[in-house]
Short mmCIF file of C-alpha atoms and ligand atoms in Angstrom, two decimals:
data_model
loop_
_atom_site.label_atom_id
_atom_site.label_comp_id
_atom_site.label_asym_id
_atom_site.label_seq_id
_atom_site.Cartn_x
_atom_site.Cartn_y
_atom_site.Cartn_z
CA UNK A 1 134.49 48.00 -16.34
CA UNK A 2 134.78 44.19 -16.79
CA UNK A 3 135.29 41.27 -14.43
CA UNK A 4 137.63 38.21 -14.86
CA UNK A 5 137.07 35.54 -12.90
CA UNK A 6 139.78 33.36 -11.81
CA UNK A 7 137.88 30.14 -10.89
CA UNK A 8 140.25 28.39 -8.33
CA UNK A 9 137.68 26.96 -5.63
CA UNK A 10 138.37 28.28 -2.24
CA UNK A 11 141.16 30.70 -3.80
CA UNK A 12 138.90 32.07 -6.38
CA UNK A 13 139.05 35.86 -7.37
CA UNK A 14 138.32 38.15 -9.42
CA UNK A 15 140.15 41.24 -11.53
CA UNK A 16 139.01 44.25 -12.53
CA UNK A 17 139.68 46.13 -15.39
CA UNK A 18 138.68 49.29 -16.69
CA UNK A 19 139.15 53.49 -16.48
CA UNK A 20 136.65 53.68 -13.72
CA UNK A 21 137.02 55.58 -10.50
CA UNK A 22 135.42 52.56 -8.68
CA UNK A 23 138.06 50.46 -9.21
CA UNK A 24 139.03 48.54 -5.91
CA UNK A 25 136.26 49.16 -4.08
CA UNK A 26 135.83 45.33 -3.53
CA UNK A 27 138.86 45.16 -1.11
CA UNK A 28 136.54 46.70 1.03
CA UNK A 29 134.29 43.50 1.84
CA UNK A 30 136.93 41.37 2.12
CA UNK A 31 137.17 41.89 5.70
CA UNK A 32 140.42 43.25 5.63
CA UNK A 33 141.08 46.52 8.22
CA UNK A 34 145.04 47.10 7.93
CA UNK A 35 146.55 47.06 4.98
CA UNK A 36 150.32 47.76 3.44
CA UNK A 37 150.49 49.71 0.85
CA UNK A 38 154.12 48.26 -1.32
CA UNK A 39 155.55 50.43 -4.26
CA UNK A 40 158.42 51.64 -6.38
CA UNK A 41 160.39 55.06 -5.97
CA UNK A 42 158.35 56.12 -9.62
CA UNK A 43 154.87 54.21 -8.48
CA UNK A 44 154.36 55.60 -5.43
CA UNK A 45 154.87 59.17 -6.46
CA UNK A 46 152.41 59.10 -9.03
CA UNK A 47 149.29 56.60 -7.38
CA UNK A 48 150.63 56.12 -3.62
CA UNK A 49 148.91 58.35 -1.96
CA UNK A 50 145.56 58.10 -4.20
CA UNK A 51 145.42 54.49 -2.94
CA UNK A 52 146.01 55.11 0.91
CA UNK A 53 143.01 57.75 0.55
CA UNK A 54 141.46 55.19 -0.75
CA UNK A 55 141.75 51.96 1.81
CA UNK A 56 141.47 54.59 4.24
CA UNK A 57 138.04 56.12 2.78
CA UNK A 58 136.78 52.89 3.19
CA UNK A 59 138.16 52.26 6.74
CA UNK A 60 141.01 50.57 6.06
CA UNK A 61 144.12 52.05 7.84
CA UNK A 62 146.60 52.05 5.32
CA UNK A 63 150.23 52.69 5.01
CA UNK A 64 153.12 53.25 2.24
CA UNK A 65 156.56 51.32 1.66
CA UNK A 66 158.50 51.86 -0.99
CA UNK A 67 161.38 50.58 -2.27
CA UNK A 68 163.68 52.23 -4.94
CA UNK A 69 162.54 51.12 -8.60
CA UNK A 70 164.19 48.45 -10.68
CA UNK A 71 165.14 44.90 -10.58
CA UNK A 72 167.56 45.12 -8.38
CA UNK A 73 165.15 45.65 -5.24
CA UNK A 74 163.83 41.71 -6.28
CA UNK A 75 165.86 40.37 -3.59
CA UNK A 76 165.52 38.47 -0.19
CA UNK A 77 167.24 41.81 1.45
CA UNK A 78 164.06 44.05 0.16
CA UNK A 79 161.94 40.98 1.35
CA UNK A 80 163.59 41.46 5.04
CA UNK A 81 163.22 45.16 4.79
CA UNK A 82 159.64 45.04 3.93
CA UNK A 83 158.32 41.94 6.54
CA UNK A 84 159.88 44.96 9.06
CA UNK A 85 157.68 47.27 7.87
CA UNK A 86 154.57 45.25 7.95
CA UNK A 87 155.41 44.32 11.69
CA UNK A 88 156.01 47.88 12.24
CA UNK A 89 152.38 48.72 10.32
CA UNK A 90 150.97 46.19 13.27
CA UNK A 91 150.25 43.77 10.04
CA UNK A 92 148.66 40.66 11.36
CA UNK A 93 146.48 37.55 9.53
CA UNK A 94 143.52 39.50 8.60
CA UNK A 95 145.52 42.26 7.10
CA UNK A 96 147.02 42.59 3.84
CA UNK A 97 149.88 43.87 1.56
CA UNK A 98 148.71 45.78 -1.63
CA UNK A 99 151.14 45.31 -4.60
CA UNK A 100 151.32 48.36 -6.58
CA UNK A 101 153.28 48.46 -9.55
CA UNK A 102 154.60 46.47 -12.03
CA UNK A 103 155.67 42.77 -12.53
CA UNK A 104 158.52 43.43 -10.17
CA UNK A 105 156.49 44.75 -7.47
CA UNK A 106 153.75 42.38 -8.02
CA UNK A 107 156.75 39.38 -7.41
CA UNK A 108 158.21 41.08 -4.46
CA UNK A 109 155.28 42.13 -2.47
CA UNK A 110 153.08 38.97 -3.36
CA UNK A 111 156.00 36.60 -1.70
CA UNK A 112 156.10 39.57 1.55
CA UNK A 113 152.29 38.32 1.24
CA UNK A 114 153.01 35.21 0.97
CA UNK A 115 155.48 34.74 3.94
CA UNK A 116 155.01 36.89 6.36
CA UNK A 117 153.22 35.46 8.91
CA UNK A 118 152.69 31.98 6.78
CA UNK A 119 150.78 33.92 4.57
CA UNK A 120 148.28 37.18 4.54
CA UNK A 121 146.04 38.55 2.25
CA UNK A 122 147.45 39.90 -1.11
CA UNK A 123 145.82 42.85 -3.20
CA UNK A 124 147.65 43.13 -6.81
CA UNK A 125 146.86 46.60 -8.47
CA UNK A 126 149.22 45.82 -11.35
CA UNK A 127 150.21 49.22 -12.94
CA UNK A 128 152.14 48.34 -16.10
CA UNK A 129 150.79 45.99 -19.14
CA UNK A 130 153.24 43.38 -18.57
CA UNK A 131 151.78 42.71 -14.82
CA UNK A 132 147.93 43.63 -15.96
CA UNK A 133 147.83 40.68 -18.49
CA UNK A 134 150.80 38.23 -17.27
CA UNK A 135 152.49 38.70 -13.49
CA UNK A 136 149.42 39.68 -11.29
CA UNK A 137 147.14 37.04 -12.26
CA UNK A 138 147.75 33.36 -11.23
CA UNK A 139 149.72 33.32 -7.75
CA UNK A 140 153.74 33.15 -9.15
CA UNK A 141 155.41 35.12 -6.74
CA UNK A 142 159.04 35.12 -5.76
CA UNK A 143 162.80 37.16 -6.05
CA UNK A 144 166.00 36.66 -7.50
CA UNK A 145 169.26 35.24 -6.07
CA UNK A 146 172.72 36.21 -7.19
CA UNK A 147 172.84 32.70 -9.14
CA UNK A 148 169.35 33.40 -11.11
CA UNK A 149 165.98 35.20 -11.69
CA UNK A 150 163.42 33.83 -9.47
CA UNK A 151 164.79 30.95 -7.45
CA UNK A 152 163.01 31.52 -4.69
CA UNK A 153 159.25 32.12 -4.42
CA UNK A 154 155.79 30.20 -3.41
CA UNK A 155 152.65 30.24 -5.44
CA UNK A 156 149.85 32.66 -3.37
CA UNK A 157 147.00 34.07 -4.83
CA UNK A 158 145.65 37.44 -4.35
CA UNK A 159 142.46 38.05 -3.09
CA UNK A 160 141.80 40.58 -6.13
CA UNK A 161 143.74 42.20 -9.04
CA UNK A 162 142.84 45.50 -9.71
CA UNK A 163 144.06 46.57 -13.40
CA UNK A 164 143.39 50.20 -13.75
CA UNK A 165 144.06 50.89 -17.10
CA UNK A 166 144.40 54.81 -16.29
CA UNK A 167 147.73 53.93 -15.07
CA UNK A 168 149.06 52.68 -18.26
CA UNK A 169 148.73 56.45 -19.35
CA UNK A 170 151.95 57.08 -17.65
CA UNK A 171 153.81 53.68 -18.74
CA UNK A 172 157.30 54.96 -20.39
CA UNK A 173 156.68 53.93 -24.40
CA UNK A 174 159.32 51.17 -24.30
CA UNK A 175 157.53 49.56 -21.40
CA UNK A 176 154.38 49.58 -22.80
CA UNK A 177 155.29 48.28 -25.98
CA UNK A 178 157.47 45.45 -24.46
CA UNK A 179 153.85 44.29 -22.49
CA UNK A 180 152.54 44.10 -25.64
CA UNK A 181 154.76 41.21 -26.74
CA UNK A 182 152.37 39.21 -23.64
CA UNK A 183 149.73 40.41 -25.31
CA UNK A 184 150.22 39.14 -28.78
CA UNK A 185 151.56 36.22 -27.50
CA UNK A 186 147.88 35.44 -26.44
CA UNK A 187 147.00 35.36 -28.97
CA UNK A 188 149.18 32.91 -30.17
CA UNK A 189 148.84 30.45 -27.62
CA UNK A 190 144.90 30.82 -27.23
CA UNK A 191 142.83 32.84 -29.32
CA UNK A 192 143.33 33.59 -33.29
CA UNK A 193 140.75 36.33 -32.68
CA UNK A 194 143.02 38.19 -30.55
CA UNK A 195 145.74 37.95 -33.05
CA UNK A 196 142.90 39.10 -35.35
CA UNK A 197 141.92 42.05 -33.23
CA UNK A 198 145.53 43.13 -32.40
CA UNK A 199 146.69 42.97 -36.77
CA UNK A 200 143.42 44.83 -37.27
CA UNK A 201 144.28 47.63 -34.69
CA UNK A 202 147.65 47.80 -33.86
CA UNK A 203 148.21 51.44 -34.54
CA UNK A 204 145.06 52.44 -32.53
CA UNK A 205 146.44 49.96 -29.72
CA UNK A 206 150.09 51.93 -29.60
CA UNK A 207 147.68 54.82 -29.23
CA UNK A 208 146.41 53.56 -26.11
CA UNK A 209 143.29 53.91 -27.07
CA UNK A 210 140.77 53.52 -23.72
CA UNK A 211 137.96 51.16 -25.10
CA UNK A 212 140.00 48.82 -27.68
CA UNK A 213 142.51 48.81 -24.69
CA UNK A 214 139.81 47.35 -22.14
CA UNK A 215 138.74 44.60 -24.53
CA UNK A 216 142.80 43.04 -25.19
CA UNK A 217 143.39 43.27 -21.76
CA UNK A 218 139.96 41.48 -20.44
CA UNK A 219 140.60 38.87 -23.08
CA UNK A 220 144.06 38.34 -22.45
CA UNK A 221 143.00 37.97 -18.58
CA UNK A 222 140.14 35.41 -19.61
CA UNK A 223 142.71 33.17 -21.54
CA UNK A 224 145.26 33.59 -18.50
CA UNK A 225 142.39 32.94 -15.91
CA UNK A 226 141.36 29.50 -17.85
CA UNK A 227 145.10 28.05 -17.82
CA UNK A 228 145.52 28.89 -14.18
CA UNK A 229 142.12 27.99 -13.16
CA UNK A 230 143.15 24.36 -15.03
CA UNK A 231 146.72 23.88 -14.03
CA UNK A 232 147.72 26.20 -10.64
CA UNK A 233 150.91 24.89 -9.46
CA UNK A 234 152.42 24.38 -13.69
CA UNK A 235 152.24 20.88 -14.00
CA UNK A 236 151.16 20.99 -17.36
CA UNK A 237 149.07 23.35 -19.42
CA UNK A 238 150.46 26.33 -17.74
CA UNK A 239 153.73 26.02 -19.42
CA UNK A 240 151.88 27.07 -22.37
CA UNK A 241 152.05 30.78 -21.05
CA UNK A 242 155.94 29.90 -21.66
CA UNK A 243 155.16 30.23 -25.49
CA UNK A 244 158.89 32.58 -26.80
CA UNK A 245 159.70 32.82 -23.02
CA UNK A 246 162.43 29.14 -23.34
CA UNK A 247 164.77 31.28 -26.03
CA UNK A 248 163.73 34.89 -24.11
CA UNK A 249 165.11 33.97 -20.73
CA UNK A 250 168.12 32.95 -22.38
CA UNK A 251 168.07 36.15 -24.64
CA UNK A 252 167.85 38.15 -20.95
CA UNK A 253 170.77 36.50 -20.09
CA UNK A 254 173.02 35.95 -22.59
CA UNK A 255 172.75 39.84 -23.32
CA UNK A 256 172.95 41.00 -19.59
CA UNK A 257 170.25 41.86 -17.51
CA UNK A 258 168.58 44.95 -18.01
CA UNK A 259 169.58 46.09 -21.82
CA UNK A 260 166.61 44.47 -23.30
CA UNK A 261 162.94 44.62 -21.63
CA UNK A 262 161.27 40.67 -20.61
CA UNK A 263 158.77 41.28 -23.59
CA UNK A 264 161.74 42.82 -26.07
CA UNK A 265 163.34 39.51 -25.39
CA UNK A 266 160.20 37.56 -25.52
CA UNK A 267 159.48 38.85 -29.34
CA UNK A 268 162.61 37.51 -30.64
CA UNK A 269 162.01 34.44 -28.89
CA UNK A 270 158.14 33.95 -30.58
CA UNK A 271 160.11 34.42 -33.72
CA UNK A 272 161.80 31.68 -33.03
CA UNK A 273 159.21 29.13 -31.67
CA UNK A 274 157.84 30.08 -34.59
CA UNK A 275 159.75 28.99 -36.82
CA UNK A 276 160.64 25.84 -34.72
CA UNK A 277 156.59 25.28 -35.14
CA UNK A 278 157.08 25.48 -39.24
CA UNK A 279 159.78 23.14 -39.16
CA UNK A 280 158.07 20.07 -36.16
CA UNK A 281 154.45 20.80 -35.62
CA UNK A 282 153.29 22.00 -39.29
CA UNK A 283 152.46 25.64 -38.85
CA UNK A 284 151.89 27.18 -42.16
CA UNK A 285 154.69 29.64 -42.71
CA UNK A 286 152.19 32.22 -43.79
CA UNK A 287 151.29 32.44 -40.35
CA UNK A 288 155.19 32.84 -38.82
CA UNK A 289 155.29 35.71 -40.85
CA UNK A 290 152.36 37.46 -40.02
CA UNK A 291 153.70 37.07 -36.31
CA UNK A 292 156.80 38.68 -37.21
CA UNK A 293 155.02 41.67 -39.25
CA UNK A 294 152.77 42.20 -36.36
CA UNK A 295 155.63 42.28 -33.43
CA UNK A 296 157.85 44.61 -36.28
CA UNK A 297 154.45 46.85 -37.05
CA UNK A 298 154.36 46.98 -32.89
CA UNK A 299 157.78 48.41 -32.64
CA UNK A 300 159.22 45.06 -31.09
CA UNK A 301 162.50 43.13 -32.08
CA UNK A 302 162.53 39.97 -34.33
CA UNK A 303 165.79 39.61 -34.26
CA UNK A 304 169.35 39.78 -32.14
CA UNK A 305 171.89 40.59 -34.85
CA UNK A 306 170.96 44.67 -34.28
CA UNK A 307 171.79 44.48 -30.78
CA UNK A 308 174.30 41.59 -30.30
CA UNK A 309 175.86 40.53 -33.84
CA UNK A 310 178.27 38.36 -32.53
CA UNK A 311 176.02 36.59 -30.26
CA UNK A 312 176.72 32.72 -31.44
CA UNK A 313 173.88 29.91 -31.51
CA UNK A 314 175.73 27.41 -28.68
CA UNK A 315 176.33 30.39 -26.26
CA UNK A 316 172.56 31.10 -26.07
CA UNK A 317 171.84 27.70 -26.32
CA UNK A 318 174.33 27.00 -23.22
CA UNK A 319 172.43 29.85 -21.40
CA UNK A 320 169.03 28.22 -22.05
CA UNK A 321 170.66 24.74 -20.98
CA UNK A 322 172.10 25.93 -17.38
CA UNK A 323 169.39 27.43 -16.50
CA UNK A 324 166.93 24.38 -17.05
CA UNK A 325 169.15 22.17 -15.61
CA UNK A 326 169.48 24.52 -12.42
CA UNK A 327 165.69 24.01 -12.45
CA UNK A 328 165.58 20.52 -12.47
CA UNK A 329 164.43 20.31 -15.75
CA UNK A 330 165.66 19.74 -19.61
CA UNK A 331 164.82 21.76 -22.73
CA UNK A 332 161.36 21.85 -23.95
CA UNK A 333 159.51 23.92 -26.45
CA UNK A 334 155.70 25.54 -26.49
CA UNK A 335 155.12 25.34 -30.69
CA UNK A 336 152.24 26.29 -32.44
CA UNK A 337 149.91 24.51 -34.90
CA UNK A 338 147.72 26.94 -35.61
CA UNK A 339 147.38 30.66 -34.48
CA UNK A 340 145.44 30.07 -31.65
CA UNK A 341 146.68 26.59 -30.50
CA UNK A 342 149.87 25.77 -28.58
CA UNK A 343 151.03 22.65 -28.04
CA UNK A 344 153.75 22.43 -24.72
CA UNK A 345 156.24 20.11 -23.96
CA UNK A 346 157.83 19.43 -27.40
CA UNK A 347 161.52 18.82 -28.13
CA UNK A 348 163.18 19.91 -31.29
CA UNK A 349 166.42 18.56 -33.02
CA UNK A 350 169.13 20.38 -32.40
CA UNK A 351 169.48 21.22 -35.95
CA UNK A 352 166.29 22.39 -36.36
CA UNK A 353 166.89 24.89 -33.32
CA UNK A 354 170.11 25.81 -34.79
CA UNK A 355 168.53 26.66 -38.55
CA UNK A 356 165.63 28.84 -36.53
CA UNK A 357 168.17 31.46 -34.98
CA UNK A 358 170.08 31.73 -38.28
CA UNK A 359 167.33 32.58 -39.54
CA UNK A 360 165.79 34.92 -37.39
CA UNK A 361 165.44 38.78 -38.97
CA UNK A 362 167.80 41.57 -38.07
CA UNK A 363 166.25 44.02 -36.57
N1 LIG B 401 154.05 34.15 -16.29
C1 LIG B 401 153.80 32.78 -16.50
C2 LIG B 401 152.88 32.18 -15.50
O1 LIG B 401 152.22 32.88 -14.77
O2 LIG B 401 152.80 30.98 -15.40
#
């Protein structure tokens, strides 16, 4: 087993990863003694009642809610639904919810957490890739509103993450593969020797393989942890974790919600900062297309013209645009020097921009 530590001062935690039985133990001395358990329809039937045995094996007195899987429970209805259940569990300050599942679980239940009452403890026991190495860690929590993807939402940190990476045995192949877009993308934006270890191992990786497994995801959590534990609330460095995430949001949206995964769409959109990075910041092309083998040897898309041919350059770039500006904010770019440093913040012409998605692949 090995332990991240997020190193936020009073708010400081850490996660655990590993295959081992012992695996969140720790919530245990934390004090807490009631505890809600929040899951999925397909979570909760596979882990739900392994973790209520559990809080309650170590005196805590646990109980289940579960809401029906899929994005569509991210919403401020679920969030009214659940904050009923927790008064109904007799949920006060020193208890806690437990967020099991994946990133949409981890969002809904961590803002439950982070509302009810003015706040409670949090434990996330993130159950897909995607959440072990992204969602869980760093306090984001929030849901959706009819007009956008997580508009509203307050930053709360858990008290632990426990990343169990037994659970990933029963990830669906698509998901698991889409997480590992986060994963590369790492290594990108922090740590060429990631990259290294991914190109070297890929095929073991898509295996699943237990120890090689334990290593990405620690690593991924230490590079995570540092960013957080440096900028908490995203005024600055943080937005490096946006690396392929400015041209994926808009990917999400301009092809509908749902019909590609966050880390499908994320691929295509490294692609793309990638080639942005050749053409403003210097990145050797050599090392734009290793990205691209590596997402294509991974099983990920480079490209949109497979799925959505007649997708034009100023729609996407209109979706990317509204949904900025609905955020207050205009359109920036996380490039890449190097593999292994990011730089955040950057604009890019327009034609530049435009020359990037012609020339993204077609698969
Ligand atoms: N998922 C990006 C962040 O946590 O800031």
């Amino acid at each position: 087993m090995r332990i991240v530590r997020v190193n936020l001062e009073e708010r400081a935690y850490d996660i655990h990863i590993g295959m081992d039985a012992a695996l969140g133990e720790a919530i245990a001395g934390q004090g807490v003694s009631r505890a809600l358990i929040v899951s999925d329809s397909n979570v909760d039937r596979l882990y739900g009642e392994a973790w209520e045995a559990k809080l309650r094996g170590r005196r805590i007195a646990a109980s289940r809610a579960v809401v029906p899987a899929g994005e569509e429970s991210k919403n401020l209805r679920t969030v009214e639904e659940l904050c009923g259940k927790a008064v109904d569990a007799g949920l006060d300050r020193g208890s806690a919810i437990v967020a099991l599942g994946g990133g949409m679980i981890g969002d809904l239940a961590g803002f439950v957490a982070g509302a009810y009452m003015r706040g409670i403890g949090l434990l996330q026991v993130p159950t897909s890739l995607l959440a072990m190495v992204d969602s869980s860690i760093g306090g984001k929590t929030g849901v959706n509103l009819a007009a956008g993807k997580n508009l509203v939402g307050v930053f709360h940190q858990p008290m632990e993450v426990v990343a169990d990476l037994r659970t990933l045995g029963t990830l669906p192949e698509r998901e698991y593969v889409s997480g590992l877009a986060e994963v590369v993308k790492y290594g990108v934006i922090g740590d060429a020797g990631i990259f290294d270890l991914i190109e070297s191992s890929a095929a073991r990786l898509l295996k699943r393989e237990p120890g090689l497994l334990e290593e990405v995801v620690a690593r991924c959590c230490e590079i995570k942890a540092e960013i957080v534990a440096t900028d908490e609330r995203e005024s600055g460095a943080r937005a490096l974790l946006n690396f392929g995430h400015t041209l994926g949001h808009g990917l999400e949206k301009a092809l509908g919600y749902g019909r590609w995964l966050h880390g499908e769409a994320v691929s295509v959109g490294m692609v793309f900062a990638a080639e942005v990075s050749i053409a403003c910041r210097g990145l050797p092309r050599e090392c734009g297309e290793r990205l691209r083998r590596l997402l294509e040897a991974i099983g990920l898309p480079t490209g949109v013209a497979a799925a959505r041919p007649e997708l034009r350059w100023s729609d996407l770039r209109a979706a990317m645009t509204a949904d900025k500006k609905r955020r207050g904010a205009s359109l920036r770019w996380v490039l890449v020097e190097r593999l292994g440093s990011a730089v955040f913040g950057c604009e890019a012409p327009d034609r530049v921009l435009a020359e990037a998605f012609a020339r993204l692949g077609t698969t």
